XYZ file of N, CA and C in Angstrom:
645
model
N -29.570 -15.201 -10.973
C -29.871 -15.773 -9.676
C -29.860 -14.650 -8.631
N -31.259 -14.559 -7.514
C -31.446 -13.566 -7.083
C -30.269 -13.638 -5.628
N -30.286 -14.523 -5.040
C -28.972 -14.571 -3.979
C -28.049 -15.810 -3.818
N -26.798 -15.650 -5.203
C -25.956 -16.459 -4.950
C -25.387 -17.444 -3.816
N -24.947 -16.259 -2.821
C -24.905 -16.937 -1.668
C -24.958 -17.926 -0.907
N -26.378 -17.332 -0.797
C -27.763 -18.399 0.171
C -27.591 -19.575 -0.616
N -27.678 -19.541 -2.127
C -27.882 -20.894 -3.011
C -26.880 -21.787 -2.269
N -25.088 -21.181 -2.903
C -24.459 -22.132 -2.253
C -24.298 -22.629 -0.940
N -24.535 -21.229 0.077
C -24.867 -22.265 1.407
C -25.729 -22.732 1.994
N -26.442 -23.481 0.910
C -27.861 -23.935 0.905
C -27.535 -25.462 0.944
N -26.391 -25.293 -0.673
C -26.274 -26.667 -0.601
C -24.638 -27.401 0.060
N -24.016 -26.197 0.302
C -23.190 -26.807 1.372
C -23.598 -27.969 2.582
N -24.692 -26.868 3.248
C -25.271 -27.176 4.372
C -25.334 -28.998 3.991
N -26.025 -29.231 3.065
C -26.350 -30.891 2.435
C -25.261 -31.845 3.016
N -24.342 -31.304 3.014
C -22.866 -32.027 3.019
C -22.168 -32.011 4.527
N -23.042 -31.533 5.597
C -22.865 -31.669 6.988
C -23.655 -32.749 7.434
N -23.206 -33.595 8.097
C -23.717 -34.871 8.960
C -23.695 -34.221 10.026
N -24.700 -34.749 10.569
C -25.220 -35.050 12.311
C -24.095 -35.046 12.889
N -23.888 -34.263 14.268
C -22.079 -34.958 14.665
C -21.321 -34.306 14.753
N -21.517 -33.872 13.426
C -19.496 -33.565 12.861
C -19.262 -31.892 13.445
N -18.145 -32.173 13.647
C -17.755 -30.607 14.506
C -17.123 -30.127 13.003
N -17.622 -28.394 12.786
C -17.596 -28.068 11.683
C -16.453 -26.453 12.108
N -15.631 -26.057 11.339
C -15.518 -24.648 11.146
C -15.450 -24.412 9.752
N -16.424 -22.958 9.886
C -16.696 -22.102 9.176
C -15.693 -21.126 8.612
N -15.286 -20.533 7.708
C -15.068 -19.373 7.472
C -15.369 -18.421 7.495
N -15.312 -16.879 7.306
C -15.402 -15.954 7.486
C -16.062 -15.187 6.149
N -17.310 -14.735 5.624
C -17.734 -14.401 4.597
C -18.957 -15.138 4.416
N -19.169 -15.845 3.464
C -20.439 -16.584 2.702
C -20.696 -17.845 3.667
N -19.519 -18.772 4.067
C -19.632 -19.623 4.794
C -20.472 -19.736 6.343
N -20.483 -18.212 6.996
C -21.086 -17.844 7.982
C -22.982 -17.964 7.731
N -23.228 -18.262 6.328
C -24.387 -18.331 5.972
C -25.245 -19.786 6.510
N -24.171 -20.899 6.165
C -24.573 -22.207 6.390
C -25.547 -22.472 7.615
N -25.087 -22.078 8.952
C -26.218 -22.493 10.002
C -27.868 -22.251 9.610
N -28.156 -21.205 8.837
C -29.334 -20.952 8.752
C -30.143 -22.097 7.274
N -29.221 -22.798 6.817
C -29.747 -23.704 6.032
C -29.732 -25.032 6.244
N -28.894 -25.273 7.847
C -28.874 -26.580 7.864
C -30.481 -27.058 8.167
N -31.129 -28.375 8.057
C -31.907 -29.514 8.232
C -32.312 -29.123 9.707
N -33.070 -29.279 10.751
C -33.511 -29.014 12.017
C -32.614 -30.484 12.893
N -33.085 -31.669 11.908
C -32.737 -32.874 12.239
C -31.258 -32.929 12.342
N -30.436 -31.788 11.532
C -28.873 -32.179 11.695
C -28.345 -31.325 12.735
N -27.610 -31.587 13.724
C -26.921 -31.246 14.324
C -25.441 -31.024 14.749
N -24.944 -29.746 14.347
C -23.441 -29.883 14.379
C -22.812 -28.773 15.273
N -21.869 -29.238 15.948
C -21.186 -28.248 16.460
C -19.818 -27.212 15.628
N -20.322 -26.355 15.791
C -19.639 -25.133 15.058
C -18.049 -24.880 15.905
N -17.194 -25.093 15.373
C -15.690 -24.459 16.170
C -15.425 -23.080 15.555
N -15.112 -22.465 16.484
C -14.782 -21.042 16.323
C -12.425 -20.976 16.627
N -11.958 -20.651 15.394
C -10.954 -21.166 15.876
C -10.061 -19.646 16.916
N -11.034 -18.756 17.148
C -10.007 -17.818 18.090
C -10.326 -18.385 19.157
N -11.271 -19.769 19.896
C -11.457 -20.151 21.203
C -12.571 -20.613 21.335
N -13.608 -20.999 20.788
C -14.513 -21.617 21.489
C -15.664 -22.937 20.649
N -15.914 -23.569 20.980
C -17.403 -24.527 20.270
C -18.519 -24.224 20.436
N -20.045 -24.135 19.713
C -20.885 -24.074 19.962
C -21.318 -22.633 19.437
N -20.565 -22.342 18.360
C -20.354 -21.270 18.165
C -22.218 -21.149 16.891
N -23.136 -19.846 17.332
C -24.423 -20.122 16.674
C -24.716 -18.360 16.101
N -25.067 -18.379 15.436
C -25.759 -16.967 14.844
C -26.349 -16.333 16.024
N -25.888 -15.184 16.326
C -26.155 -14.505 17.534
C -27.533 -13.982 16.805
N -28.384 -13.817 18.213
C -29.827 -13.599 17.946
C -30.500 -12.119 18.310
N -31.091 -11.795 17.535
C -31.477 -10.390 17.671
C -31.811 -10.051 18.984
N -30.884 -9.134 19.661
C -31.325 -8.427 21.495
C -30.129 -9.134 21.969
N -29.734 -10.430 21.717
C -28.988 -11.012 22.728
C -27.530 -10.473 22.057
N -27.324 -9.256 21.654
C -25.708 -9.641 21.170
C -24.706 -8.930 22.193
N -23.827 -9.494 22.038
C -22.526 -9.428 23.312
C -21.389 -8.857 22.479
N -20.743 -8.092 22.886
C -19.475 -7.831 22.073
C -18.377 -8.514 22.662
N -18.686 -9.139 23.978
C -17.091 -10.083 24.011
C -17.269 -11.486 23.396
N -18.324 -11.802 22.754
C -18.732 -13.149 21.698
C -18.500 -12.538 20.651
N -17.520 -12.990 19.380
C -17.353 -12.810 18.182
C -16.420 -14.135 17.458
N -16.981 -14.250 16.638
C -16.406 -15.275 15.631
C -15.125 -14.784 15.340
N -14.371 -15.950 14.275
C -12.489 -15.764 13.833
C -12.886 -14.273 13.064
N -13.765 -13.976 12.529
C -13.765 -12.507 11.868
C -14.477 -11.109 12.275
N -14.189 -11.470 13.640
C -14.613 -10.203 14.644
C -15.829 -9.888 14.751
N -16.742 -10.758 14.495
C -17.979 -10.445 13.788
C -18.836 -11.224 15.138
N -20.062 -10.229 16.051
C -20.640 -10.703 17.128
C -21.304 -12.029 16.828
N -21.147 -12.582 17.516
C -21.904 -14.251 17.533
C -22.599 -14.748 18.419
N -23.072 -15.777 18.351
C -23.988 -16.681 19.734
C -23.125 -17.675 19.802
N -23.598 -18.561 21.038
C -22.929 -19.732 22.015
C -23.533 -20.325 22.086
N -23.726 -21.791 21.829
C -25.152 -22.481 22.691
C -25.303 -23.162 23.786
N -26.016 -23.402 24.845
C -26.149 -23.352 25.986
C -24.888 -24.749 26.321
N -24.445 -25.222 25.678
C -23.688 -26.109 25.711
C -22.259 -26.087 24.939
N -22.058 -24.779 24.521
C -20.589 -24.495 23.947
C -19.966 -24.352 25.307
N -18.462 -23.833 24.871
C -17.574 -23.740 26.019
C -16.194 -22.909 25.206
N -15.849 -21.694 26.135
C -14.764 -21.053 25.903
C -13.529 -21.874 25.992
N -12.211 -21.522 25.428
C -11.115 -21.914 25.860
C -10.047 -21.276 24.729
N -8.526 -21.518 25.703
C -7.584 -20.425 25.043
C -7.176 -20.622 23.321
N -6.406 -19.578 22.863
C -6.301 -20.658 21.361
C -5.550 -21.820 21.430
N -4.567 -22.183 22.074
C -3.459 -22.967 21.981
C -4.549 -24.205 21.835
N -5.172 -24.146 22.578
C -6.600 -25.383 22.523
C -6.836 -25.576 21.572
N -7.680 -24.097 21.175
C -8.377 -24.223 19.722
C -7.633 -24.772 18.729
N -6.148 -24.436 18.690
C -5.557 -25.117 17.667
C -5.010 -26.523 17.708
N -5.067 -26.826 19.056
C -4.776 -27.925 19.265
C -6.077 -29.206 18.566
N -7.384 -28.640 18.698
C -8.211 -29.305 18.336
C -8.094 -29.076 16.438
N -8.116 -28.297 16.199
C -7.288 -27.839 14.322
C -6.598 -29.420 13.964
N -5.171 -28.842 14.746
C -3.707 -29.594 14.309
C -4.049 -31.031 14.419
N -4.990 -31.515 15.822
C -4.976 -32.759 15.961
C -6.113 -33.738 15.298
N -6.748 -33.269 14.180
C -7.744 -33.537 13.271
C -9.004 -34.190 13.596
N -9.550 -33.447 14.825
C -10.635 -33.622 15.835
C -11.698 -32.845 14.519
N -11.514 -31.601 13.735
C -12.612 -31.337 13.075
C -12.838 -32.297 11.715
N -14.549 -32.745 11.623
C -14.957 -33.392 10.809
C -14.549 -32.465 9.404
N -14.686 -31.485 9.230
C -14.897 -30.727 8.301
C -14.763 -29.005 8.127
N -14.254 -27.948 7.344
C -13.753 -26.932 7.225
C -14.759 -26.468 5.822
N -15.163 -25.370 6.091
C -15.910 -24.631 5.045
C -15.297 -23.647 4.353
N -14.563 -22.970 4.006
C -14.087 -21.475 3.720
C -14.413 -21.181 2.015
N -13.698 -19.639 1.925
C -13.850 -19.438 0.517
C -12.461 -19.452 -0.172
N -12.468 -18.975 -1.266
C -11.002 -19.079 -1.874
C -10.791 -18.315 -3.039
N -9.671 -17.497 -3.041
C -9.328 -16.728 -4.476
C -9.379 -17.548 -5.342
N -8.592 -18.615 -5.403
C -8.292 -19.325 -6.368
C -8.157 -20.891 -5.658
N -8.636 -21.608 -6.537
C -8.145 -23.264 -6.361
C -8.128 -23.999 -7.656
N -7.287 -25.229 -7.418
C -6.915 -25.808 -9.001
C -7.122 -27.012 -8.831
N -7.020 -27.932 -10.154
C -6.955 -28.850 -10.417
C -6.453 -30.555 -9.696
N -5.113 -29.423 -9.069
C -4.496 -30.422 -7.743
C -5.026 -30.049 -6.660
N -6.420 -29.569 -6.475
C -6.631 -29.667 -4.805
C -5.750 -27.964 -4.154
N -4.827 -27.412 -4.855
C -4.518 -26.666 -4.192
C -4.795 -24.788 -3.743
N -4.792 -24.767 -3.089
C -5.971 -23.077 -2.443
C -5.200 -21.681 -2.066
N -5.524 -21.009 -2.961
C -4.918 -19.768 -2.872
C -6.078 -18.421 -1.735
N -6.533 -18.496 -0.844
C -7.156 -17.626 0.048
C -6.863 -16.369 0.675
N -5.445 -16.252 1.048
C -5.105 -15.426 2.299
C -4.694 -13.890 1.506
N -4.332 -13.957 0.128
C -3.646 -12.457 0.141
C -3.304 -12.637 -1.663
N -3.582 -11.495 -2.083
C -3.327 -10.837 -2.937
C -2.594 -9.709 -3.126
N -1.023 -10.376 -3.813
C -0.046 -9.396 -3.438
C 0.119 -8.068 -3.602
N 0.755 -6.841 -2.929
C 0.182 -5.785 -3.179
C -1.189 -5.591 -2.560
N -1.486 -5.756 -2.061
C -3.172 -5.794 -0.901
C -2.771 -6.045 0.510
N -3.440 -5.129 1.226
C -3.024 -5.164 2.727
C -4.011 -6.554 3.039
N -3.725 -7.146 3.675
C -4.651 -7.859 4.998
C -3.735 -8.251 6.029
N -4.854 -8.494 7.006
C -4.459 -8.897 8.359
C -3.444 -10.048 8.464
N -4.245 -10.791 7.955
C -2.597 -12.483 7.977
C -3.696 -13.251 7.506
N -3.275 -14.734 7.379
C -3.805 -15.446 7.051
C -4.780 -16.254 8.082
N -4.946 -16.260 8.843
C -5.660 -16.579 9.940
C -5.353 -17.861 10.407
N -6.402 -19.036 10.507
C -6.195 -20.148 10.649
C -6.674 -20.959 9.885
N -6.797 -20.590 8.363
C -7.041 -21.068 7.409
C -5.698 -22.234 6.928
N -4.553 -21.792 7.191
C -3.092 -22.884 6.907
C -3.611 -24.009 7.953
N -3.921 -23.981 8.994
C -3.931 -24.897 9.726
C -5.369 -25.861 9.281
N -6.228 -25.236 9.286
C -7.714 -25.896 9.174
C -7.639 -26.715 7.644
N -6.848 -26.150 6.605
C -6.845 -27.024 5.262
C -6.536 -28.119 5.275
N -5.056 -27.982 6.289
C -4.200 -29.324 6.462
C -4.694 -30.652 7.848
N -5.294 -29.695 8.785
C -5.937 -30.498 9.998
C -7.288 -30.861 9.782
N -8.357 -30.194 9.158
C -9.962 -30.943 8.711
C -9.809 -31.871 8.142
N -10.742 -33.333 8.900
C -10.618 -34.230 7.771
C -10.992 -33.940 6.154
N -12.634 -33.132 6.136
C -12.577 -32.940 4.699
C -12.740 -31.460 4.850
N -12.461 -30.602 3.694
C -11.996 -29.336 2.737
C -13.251 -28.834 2.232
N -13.873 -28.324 2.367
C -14.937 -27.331 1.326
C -14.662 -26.123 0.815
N -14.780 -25.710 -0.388
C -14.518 -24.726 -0.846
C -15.794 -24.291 -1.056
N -16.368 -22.985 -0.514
C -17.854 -22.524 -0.646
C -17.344 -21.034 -1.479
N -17.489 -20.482 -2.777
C -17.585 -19.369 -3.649
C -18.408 -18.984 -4.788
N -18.172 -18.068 -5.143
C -18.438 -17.939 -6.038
C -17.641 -18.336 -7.063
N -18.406 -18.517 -8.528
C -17.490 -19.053 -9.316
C -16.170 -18.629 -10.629
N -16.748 -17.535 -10.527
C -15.995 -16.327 -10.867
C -15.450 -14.807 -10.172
N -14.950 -14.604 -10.743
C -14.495 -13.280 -9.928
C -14.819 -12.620 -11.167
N -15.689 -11.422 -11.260
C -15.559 -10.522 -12.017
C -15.323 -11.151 -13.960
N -15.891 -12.303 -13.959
C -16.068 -12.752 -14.899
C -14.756 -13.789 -15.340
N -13.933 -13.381 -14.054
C -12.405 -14.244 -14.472
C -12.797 -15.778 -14.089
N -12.216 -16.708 -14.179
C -12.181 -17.906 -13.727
C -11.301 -17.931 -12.218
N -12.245 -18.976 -11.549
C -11.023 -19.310 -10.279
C -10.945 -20.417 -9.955
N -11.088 -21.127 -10.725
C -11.009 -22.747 -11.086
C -9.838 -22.737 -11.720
N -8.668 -23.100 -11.300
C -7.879 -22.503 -12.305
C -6.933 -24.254 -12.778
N -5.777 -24.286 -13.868
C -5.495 -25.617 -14.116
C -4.391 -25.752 -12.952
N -3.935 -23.602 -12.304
C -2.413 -24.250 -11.601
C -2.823 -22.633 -10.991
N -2.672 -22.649 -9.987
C -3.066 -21.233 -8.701
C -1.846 -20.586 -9.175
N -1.996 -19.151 -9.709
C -1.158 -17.893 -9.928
C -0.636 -17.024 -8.349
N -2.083 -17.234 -7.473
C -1.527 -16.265 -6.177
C -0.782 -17.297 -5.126
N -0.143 -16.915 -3.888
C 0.269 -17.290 -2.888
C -0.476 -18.455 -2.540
N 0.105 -19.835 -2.399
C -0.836 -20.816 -1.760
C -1.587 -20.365 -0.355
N -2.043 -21.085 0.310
C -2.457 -21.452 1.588
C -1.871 -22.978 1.615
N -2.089 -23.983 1.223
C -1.592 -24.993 1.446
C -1.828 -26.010 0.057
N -0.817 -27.003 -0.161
C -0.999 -27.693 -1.395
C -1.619 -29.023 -1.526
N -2.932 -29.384 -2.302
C -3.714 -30.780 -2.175
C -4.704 -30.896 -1.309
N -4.993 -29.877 -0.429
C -6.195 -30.459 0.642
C -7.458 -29.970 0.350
N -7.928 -29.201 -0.773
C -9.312 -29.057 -1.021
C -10.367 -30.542 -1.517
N -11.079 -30.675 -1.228
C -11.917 -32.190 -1.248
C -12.687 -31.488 -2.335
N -13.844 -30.847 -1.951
C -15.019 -30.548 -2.833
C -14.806 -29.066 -2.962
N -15.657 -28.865 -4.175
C -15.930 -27.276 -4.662
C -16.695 -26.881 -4.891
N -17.807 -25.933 -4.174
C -19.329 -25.833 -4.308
C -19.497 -24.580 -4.586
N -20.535 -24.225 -5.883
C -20.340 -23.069 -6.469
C -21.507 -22.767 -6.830
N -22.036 -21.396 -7.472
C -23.660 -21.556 -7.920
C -23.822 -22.134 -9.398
N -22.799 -22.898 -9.824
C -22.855 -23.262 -11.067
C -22.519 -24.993 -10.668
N -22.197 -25.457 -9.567
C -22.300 -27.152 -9.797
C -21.450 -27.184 -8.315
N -21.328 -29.166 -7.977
C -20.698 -29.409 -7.079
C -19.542 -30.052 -7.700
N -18.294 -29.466 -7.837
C -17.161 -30.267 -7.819
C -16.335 -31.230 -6.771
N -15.569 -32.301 -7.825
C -14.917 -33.083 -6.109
C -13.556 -33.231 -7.368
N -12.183 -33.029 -5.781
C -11.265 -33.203 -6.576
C -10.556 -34.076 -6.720
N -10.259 -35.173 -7.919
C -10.108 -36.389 -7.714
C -8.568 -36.286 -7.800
N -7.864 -37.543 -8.353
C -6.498 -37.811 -8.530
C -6.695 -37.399 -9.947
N -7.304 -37.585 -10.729
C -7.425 -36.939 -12.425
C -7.407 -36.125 -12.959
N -8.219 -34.799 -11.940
C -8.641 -33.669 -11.761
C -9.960 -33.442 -11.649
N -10.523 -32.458 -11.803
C -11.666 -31.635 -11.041
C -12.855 -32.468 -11.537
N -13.842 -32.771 -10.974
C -14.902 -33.718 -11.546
C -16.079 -32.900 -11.511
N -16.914 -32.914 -12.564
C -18.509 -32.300 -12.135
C -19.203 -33.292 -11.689
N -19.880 -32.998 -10.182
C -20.832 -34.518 -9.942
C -22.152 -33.570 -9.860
N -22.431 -32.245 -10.199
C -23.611 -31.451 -10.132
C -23.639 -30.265 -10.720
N -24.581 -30.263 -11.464
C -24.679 -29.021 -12.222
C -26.154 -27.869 -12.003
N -25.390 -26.649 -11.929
C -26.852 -26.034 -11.650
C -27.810 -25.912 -13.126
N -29.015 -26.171 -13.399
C -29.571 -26.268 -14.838
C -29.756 -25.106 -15.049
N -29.553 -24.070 -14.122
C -29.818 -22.717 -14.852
C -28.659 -22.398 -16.062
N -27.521 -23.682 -16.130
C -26.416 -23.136 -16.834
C -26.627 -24.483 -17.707
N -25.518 -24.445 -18.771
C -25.334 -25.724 -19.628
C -23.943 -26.011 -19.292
N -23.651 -27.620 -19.482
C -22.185 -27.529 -19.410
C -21.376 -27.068 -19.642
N -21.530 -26.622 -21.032
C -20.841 -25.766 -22.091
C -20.356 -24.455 -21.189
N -21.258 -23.811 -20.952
C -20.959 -22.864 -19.768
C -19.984 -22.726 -18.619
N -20.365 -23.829 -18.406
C -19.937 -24.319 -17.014
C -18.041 -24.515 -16.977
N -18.503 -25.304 -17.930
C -16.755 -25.382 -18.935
C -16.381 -24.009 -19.199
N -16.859 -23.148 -19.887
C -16.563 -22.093 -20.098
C -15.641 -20.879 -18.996
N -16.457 -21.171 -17.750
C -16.323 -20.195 -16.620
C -15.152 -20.400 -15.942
N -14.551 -21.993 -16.065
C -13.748 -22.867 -15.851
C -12.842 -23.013 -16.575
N -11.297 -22.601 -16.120
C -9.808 -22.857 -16.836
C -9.500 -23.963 -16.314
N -9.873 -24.631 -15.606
C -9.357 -26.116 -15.417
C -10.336 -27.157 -16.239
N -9.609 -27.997 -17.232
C -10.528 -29.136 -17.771
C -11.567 -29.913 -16.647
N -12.530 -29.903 -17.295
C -13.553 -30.701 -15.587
C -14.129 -31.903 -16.529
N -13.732 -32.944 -15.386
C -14.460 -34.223 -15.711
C -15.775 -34.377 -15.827
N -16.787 -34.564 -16.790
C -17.982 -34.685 -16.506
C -18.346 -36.085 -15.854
N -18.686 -36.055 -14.631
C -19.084 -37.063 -13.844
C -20.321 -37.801 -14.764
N -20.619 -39.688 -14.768
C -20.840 -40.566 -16.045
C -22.723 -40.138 -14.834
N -22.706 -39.607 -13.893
C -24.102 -39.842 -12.973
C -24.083 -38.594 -12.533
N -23.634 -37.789 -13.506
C -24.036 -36.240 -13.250
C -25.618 -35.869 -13.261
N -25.518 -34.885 -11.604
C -27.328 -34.321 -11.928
C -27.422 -33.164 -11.274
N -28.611 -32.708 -11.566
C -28.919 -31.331 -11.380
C -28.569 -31.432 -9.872
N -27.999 -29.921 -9.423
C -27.972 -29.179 -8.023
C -29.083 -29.612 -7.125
N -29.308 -29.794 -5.874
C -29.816 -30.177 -5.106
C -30.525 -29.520 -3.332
């Protein structure tokens, strides 16, 4: 597959309604605006301060506009700045429809390993603890392996981020959702076989009874 990526935030994008105030993550997830529908409309939260947050446009870029990952951005004529305590206030108080990010690892129970790999510098965890537990629903947008390892895993080896709040798992190999049973396939990409799919995957996955091709 020539750009993983794009695929999955192709079909992320699918899974945004009209409406819904969305944050993004930092990485692959920043891809989504350019695949949403014309007809859908969503407002983007930026959680260092602001809404309306849009792919900054070639000529117009500002360096005091930047997304949670420092990275220059656009506004749209109808966003609006404000401090974080806000921003998180809108997080904590479960005003966002929905949360996109990526993830080292996630398992079987819903739970998401993102922020750090021990022995590895990073910055902190951002506002990824807050957005897992405050979005009504969870997206996990990755790839589906790391380096050929699995990150589907039956039980997360690294540092949580938070335990149970991943909803769905969208990958270039299928759409997972995570039930009370465990991990379900409700989509498969046909470039792969199940067998595969299973394969890439250390967590047993339910084959959904109305499983169908990627979309």
């Amino acid at each position: 597959m020539e750009d993983v990526k794009n695929f999955i935030a192709a079909r992320v994008a699918k899974e945004l309604q009209d409406g819904d105030i969305v944050n993004l993550g930092i990485g692959l997830p920043t891809l989504i605006p350019h695949h949403l529908d014309p007809s859908v409309h969503i407002t983007l939260q930026s959680e260092n301060g602001f809404v309306g947050l849009k792919p900054v446009e070639k000529g117009q870029e500002n360096p005091h506009i930047v997304n949670s990952g420092g990275i220059m951005a656009g506004i749209a004529p109808d966003g609006a700045f404000f401090d974080s305590g806000t921003s998180f206030a809108i997080i904590r108080g479960g005003h966002v429809d929905a949360t996109v990010l990526g993830a080292l690892q996630v398992d079987e129970n819903g739970n998401i390993a993102n922020w750090i790999i021990p022995g590895k510098m990073v910055p902190g965890m951002g506002g990824a603890m807050d957005l897992v537990v405050g979005a009504k629903k969870v997206i996990v947008a990755m790839e589906h392996t790391n380096k050929g390892k699995p990150k589907i895993l039956k039980s997360c080896t690294l540092p949580l981020t938070a335990k149970g709040q991943v909803d769905l798992i969208i990958t270039e190999m299928g759409v997972m959702e995570v039930t009370a049973d465990g991990i379900a396939l409700k989509e498969y990409n046909p470039e792969y076989t199940i067998e595969q799919i299973q394969a890439a995957t250390e967590a047993t996955l339910i084959i959904d009874e109305d499983i169908k091709p990627m979309i």
